CSV table of C-alpha atoms in Angstrom, one decimal:
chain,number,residue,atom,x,y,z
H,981,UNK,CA,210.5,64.1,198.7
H,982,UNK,CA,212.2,65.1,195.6
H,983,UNK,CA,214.2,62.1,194.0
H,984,UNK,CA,217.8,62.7,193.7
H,985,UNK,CA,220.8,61.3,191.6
H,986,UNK,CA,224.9,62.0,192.6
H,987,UNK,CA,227.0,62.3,190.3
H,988,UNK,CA,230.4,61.6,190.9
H,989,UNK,CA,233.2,63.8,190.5
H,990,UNK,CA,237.1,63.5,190.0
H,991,UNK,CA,239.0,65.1,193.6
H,992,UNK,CA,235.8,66.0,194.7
H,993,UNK,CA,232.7,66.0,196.8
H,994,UNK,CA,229.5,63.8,194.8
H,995,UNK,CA,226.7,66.8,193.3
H,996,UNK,CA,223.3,65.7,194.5
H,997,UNK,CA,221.0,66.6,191.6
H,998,UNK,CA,217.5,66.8,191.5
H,999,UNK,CA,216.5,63.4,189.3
H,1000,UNK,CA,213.8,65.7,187.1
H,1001,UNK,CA,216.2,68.3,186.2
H,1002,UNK,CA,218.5,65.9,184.4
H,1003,UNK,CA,216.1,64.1,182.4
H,1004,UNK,CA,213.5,67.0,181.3
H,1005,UNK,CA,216.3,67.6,178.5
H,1006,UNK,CA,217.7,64.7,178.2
H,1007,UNK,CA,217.2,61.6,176.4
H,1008,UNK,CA,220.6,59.7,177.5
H,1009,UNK,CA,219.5,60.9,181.2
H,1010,UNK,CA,216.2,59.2,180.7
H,1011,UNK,CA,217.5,56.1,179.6
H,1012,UNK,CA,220.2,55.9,182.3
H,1013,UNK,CA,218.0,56.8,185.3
H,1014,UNK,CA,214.9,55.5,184.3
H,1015,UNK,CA,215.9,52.1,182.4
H,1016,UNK,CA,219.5,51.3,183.3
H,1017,UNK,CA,218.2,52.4,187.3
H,1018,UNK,CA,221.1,54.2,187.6
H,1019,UNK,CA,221.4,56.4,190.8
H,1020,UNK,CA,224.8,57.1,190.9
H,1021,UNK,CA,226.5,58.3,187.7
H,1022,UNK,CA,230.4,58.6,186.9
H,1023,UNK,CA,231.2,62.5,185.7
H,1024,UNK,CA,235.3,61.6,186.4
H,1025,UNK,CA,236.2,62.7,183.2
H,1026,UNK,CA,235.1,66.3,183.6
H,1027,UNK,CA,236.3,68.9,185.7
H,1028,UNK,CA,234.2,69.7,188.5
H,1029,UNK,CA,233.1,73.4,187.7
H,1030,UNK,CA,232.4,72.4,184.8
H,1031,UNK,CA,229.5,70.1,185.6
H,1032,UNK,CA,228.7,72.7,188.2
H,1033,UNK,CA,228.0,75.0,185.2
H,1034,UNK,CA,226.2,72.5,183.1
H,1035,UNK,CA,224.0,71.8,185.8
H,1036,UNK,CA,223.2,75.2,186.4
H,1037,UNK,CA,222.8,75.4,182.5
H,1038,UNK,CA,220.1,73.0,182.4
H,1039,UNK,CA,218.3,74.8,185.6
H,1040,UNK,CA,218.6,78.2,183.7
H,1041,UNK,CA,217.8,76.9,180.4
H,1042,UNK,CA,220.3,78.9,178.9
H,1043,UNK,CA,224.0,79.0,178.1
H,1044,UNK,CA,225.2,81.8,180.5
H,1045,UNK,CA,228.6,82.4,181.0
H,1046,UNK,CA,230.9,80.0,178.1
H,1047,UNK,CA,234.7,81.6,177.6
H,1048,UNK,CA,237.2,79.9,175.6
H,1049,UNK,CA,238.6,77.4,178.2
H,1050,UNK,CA,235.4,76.0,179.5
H,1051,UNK,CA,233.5,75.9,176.1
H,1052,UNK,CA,234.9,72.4,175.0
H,1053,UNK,CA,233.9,70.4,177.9
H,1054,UNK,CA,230.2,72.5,178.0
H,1055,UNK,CA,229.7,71.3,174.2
H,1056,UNK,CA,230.7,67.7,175.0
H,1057,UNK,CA,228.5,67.7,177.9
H,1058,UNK,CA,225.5,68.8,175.7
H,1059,UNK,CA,226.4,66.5,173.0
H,1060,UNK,CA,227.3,63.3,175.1
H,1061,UNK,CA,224.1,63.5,177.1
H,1062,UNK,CA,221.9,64.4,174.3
H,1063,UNK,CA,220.6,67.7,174.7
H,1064,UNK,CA,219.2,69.5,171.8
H,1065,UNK,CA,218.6,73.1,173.0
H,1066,UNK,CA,222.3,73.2,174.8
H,1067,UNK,CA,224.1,72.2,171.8
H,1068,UNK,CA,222.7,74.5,169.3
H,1069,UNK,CA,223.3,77.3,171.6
H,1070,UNK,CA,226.9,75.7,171.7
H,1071,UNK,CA,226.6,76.0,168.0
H,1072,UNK,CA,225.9,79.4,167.9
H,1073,UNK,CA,228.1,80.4,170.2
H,1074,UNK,CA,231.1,78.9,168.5
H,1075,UNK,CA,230.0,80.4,164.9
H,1076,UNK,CA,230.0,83.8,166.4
H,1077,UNK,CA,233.4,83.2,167.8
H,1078,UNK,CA,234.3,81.9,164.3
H,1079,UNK,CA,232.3,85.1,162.4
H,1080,UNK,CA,234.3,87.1,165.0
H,1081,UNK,CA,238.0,86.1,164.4
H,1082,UNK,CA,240.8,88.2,163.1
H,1083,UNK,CA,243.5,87.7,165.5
H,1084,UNK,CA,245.9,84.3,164.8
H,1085,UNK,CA,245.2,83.5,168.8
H,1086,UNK,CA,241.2,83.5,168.1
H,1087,UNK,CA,241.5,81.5,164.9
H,1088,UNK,CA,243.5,78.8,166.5
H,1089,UNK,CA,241.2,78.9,168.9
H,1090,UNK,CA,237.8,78.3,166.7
H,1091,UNK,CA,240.1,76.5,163.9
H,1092,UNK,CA,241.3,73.6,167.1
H,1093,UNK,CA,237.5,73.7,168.5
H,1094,UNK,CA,236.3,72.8,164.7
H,1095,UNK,CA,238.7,70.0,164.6
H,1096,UNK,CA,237.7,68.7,167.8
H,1097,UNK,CA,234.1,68.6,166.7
H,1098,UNK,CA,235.0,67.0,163.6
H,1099,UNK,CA,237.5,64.3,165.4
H,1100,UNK,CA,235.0,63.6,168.4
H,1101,UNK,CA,232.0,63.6,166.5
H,1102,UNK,CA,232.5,63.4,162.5
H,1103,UNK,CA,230.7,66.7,161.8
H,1104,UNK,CA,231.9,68.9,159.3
H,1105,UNK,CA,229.2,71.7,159.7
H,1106,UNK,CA,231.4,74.0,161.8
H,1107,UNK,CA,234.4,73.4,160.5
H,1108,UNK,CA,232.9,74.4,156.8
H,1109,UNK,CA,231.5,77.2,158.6
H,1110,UNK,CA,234.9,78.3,160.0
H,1111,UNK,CA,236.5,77.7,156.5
H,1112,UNK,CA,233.6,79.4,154.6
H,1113,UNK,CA,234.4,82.6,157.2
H,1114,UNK,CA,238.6,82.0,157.3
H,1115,UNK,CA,239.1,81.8,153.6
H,1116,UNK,CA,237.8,85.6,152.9
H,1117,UNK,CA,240.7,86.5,155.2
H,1118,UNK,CA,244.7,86.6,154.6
H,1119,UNK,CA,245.8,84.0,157.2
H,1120,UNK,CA,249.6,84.2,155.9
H,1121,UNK,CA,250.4,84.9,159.3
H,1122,UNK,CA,248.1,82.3,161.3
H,1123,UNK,CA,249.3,79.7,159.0
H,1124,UNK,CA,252.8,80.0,159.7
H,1125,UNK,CA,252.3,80.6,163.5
H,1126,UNK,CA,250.2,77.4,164.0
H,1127,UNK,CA,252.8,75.2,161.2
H,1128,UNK,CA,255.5,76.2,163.2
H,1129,UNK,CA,254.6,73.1,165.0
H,1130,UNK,CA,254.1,70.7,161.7
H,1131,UNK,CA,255.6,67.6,163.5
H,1132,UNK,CA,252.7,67.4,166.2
H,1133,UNK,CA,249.7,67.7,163.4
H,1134,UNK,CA,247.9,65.2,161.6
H,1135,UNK,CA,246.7,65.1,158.5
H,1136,UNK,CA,243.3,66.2,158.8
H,1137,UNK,CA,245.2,69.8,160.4
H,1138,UNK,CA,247.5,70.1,157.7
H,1139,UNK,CA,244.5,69.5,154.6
H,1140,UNK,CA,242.4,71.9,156.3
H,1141,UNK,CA,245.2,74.4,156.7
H,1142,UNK,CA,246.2,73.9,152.8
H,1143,UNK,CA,242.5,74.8,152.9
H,1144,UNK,CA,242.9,78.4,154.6
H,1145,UNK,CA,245.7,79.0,152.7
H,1146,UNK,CA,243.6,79.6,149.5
H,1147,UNK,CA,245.7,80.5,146.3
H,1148,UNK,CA,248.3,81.8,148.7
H,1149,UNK,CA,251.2,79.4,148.5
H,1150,UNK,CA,254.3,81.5,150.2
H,1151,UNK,CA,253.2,80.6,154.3
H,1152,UNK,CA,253.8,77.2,153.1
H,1153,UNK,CA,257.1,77.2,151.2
H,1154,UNK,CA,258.0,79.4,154.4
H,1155,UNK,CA,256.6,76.7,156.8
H,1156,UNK,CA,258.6,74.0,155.4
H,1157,UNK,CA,261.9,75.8,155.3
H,1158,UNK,CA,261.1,76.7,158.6
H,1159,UNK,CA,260.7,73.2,159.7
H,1160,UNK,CA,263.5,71.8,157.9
H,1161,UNK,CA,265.9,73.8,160.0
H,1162,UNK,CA,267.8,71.8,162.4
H,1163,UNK,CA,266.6,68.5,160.5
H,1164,UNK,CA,268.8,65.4,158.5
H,1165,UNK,CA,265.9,63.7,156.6
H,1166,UNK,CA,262.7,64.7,155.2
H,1167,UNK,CA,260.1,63.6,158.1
H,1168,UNK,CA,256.7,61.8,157.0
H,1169,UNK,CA,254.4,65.2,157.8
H,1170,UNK,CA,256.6,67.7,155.8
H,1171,UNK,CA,256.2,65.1,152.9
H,1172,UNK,CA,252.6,65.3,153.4
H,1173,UNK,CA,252.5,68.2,153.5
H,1174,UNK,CA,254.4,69.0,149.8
H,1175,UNK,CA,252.2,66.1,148.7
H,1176,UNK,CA,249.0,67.8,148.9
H,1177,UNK,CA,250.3,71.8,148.0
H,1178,UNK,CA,249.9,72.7,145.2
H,1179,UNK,CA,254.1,73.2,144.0
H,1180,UNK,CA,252.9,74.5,140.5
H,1181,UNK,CA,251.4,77.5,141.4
H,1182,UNK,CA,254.2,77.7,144.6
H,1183,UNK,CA,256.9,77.6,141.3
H,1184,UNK,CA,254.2,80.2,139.6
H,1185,UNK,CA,254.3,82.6,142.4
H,1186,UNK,CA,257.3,82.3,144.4
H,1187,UNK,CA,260.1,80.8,142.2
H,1188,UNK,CA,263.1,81.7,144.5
H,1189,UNK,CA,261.7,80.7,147.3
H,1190,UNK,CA,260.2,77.4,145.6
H,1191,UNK,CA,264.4,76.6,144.2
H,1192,UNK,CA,265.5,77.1,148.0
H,1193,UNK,CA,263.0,74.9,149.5
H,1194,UNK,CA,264.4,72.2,147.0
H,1195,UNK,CA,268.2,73.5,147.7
H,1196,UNK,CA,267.8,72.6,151.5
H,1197,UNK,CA,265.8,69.2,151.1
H,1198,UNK,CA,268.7,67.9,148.5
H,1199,UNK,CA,271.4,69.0,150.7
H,1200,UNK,CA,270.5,67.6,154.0
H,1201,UNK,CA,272.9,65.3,155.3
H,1202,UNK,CA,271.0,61.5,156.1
H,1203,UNK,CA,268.4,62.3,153.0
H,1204,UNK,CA,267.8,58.5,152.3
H,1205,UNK,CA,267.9,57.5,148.1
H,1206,UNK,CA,264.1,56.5,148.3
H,1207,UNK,CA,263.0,60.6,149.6
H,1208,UNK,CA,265.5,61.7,146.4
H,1209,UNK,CA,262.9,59.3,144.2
H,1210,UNK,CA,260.1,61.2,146.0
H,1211,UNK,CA,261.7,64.9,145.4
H,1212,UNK,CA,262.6,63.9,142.2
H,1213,UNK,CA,258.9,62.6,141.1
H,1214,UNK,CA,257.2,65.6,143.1
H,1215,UNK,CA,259.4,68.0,140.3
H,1216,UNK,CA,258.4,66.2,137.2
H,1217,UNK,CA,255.0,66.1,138.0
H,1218,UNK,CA,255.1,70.0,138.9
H,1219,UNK,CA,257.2,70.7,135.5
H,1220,UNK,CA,254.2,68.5,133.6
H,1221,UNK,CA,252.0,70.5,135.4
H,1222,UNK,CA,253.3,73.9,134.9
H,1223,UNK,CA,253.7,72.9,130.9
H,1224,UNK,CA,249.5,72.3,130.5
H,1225,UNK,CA,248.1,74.6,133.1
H,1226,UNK,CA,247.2,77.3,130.4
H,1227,UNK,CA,245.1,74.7,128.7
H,1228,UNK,CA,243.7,72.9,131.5
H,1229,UNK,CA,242.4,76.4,132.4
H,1230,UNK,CA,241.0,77.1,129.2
H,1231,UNK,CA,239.1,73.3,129.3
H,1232,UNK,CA,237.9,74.0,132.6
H,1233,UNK,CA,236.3,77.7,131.6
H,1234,UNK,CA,234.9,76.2,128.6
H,1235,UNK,CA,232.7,72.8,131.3
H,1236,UNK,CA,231.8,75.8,133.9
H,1237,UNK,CA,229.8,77.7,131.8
H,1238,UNK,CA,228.2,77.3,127.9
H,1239,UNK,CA,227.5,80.7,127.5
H,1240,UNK,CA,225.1,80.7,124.6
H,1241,UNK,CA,222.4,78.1,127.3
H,1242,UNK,CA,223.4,80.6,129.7
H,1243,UNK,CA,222.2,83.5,127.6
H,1244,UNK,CA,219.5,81.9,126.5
H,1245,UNK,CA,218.1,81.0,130.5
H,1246,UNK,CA,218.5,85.3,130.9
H,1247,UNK,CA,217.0,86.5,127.9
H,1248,UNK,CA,213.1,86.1,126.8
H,1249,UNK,CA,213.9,84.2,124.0
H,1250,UNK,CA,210.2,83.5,122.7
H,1251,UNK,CA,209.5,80.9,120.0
H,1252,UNK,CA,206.6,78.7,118.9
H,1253,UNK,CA,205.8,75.0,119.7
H,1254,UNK,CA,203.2,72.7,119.1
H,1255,UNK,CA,201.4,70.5,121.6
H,1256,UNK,CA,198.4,69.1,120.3
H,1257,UNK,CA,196.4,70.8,118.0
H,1258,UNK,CA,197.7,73.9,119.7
H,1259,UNK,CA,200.7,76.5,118.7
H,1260,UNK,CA,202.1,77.9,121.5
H,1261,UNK,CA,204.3,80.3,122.4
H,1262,UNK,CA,207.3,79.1,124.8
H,1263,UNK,CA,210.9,80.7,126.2
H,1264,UNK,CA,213.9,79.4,128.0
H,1265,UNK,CA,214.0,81.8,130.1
H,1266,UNK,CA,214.1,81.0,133.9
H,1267,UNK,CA,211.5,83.3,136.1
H,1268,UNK,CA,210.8,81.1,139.2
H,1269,UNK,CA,212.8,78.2,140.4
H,1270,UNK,CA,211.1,76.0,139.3
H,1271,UNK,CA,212.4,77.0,135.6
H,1272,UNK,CA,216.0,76.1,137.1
H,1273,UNK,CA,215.2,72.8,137.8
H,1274,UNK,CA,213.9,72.2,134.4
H,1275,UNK,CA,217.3,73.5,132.9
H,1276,UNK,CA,219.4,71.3,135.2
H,1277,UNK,CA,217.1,68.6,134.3
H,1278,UNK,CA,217.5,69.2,130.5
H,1279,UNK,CA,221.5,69.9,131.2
H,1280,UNK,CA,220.9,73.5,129.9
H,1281,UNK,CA,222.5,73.7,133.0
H,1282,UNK,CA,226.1,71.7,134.0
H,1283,UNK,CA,227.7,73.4,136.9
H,1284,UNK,CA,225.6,74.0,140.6
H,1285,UNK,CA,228.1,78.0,140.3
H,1286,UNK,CA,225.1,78.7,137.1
H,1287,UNK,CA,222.5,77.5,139.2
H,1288,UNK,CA,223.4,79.4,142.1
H,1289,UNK,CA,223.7,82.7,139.7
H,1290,UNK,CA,220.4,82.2,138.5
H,1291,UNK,CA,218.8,81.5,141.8
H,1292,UNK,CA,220.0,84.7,142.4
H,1293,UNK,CA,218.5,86.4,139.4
H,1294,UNK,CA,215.2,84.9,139.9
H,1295,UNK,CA,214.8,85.4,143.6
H,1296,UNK,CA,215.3,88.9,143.5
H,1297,UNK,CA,211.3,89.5,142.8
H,1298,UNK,CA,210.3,86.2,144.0
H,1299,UNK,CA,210.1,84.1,147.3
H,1300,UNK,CA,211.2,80.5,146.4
H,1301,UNK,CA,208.3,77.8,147.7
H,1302,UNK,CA,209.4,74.8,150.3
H,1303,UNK,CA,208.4,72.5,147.4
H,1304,UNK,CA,210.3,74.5,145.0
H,1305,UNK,CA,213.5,74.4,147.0
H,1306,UNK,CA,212.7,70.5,148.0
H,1307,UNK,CA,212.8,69.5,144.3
H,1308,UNK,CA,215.6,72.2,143.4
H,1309,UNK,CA,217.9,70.4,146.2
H,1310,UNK,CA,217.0,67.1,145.7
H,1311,UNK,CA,217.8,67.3,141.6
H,1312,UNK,CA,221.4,69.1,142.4
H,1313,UNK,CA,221.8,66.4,144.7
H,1314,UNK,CA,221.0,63.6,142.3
H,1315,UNK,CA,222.7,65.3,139.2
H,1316,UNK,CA,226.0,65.8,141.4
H,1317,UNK,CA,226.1,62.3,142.5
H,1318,UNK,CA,226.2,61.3,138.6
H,1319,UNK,CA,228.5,63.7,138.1
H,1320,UNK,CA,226.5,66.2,135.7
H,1321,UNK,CA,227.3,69.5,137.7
H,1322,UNK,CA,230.5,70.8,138.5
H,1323,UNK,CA,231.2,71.5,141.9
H,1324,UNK,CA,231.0,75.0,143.1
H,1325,UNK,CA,233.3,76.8,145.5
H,1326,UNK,CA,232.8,76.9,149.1
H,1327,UNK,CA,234.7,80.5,149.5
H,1328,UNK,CA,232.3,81.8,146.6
H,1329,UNK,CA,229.2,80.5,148.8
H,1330,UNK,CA,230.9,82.4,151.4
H,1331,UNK,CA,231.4,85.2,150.0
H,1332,UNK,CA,227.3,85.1,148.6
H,1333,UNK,CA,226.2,84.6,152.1
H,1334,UNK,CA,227.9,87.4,153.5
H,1335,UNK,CA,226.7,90.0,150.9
H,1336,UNK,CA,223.0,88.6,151.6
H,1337,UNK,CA,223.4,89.2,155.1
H,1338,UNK,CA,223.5,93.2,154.8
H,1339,UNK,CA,220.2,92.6,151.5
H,1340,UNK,CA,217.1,94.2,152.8
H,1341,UNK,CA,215.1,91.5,150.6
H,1342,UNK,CA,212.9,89.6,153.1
H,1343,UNK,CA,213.5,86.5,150.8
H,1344,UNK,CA,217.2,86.9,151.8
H,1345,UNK,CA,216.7,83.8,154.6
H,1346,UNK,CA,215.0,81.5,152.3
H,1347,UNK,CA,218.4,82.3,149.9
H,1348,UNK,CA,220.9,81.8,152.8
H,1349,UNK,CA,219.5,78.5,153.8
H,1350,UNK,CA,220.0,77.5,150.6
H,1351,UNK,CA,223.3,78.4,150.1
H,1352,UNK,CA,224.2,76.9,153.5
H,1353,UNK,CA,222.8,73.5,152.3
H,1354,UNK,CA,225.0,73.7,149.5
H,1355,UNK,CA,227.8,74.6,151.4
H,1356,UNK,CA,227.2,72.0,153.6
H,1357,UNK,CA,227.1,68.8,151.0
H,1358,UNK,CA,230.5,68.0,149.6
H,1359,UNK,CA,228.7,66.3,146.8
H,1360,UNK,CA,227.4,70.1,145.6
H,1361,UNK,CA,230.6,72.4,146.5
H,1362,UNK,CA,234.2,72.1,146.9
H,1363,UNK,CA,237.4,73.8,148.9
H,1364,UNK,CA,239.5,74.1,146.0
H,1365,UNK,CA,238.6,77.6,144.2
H,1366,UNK,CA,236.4,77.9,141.2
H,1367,UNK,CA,237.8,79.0,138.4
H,1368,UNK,CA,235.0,81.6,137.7
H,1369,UNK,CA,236.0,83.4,141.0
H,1370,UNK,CA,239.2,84.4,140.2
């Protein structure tokens, strides 16, 4: 007779599954049943079609039918009980949901399932995904629909929808006079929030509407003397700001990119070396990627946005290696963490990966899963724009 465990629901009846189907899958199954002896097993915490679902899930060996308001507690159940196949097809489904939104109800949908993931289980992969896919997008309207409600948001919400908002400061000068009405005092999140915005380029691009937001927080009636310190030092700093942001511009153009090494990595520059005994004729210029490593390596190149233009270039005729991508990866890692590259942008990557995706060059995959890996490691790419984008 077929061995059988229960597993107990909330409000209803036990489910009396078979004992093999829940630990072909899975490797917290296995170690519940067969070395904690478990029979019984507490599923309180889920609804009850819901487990239904999953368990038909793990028969079918498929997703099947996942909508919006079942998909968190599917994912959770594949992640809590281990089992691979079930959450990359959560995965999957989510980033076509995420590839797929344009409406503000679908992108708080994916942005608050993103969150989730990266609350519940401290991975940023989907939420740099969704961010990746978002940031090509105007999301003026999202953002002010979903800040409406800045009081009940944490910090990680209101960083990730600075994030969203790109170089596109109005939706937030707009949030916070919206969430000032009806208020006495400057609250801790709307403080956060003009914390972490960027007010120069707010003063740059909205002037009257950056003046009234500072009109309504002096004039509202309990504003204690310490948030007038705090308005008062957020101003100075955004005058200093405003007063070098020409030349901090110019300095950062001038770290991205040297452009006589960059020339020199394009163009067949031959000349003559000796090794040995022998004269030889050598060029800079990069072919394979292997030839990119060596200019990162000999800091011809200083930025992973010149590495990423010349993988590009060279992978146009030619199919990188594993080995050649293992050793390209690994010396952008290390050079990043002693902080010999500049960052590149995540909305450029983006923006790459999406043009690739309509290339008919079959080396197009090997390119993508680079560019995701980048994307991916915060020590290689970055939110905040690149200046060479704009």
């Amino acid at each position: 007779m077929e061995e059988t465990i229960l597993l107990m629901l909330k409000d209803e009846d036990p489910l009396n599954v078979s004992k093999q189907l829940l630990i072909a899958d899975s490797a917290m199954f296995r170690y519940l049943i067969e070395e904690m002896h478990q029979v019984e097993l507490e599923f309180g915490d889920f609804l009850a079609e819901n487990v239904t679902q999953f368990i038909t899930m793990l028969d079918d060996r498929e997703l099947g039918n996942v909508v919006n308001g079942n998909f968190r507690e599917l994912n959770k159940l594949a992640e809590v009980f281990v089992i691979d196949w079930m959450k990359e097809e959560c995965k999957q489904w989510l980033k076509k949901k995420v590839e797929g939104a344009r409406t503000d109800e679908e992108k708080r949908f994916v942005f608050e399932e993103c969150i989730y993931i990266l609350g519940k289980w401290d991975n940023k992969a989907m939420l740099n995904v969704l961010l990746s896919e978002l940031t090509l997008q105007d999301n003026s309207s999202f953002l002010l629909e979903y800040m409406t409600g800045l009081d009940e948001q944490d910090t990680v919400q209101i960083d990730n929808m600075i994030v969203l908002g790109g170089s596109n400061t109005e939706p937030f000068l707009r949030t916070i006079l919206v969430n000032l009405e009806g208020k006495v005092k400057l609250d801790e999140n709307l403080k956060y929030l003009l914390q972490q915005m960027n007010l120069a380029l707010s003063f740059e691009q909205n002037k009257e509407l950056y003046l009234e937001v500072y009109k309504t927080i002096e004039n509202l009636p309990d504003i204690s003397v310490d948030d007038l310190k705090f308005v008062l030092q957020l101003s100075t700093k955004t005058t200093s700001l405003l007063s070098s942001r020409c030349e901090k511009r110019r300095s950062r153009t001038a770290e991205v990119m040297d452009w006589k090494k960059y020339r020199e990595l394009l163009v067949e520059n031959y000349h003559f070396v000796t090794v040995g005994p022998t004269l030889m004729v050598s060029t800079d210029c990069c072919k394979i990627i292997a030839d990119i490593t060596d200019a990162v390596l000999g800091n011809k190149v200083t930025s992973v946005f010149v590495a990423i233009d010349l993988l590009l270039r060279v992978c146009y005729y030619n199919t990188p290696s594993t080995e050649e991508t293992r050793v390209f990866m690994t010396t952008l890692e290390t050079f990043s963490k002693e902080k010999k590259l500049q960052k590149v942008s995540k909305r450029f990557l983006g923006m790459v990966i999406n043009a690739l995706n309509y290339s008919p060059k079959v080396q197009k995959v090997e390119l993508i899963a680079i560019l995701n890996e980048i994307t991916n490691n915060d020590n290689l790419s970055t939110h905040h724009e690149n200046i060479l984008i704009k």
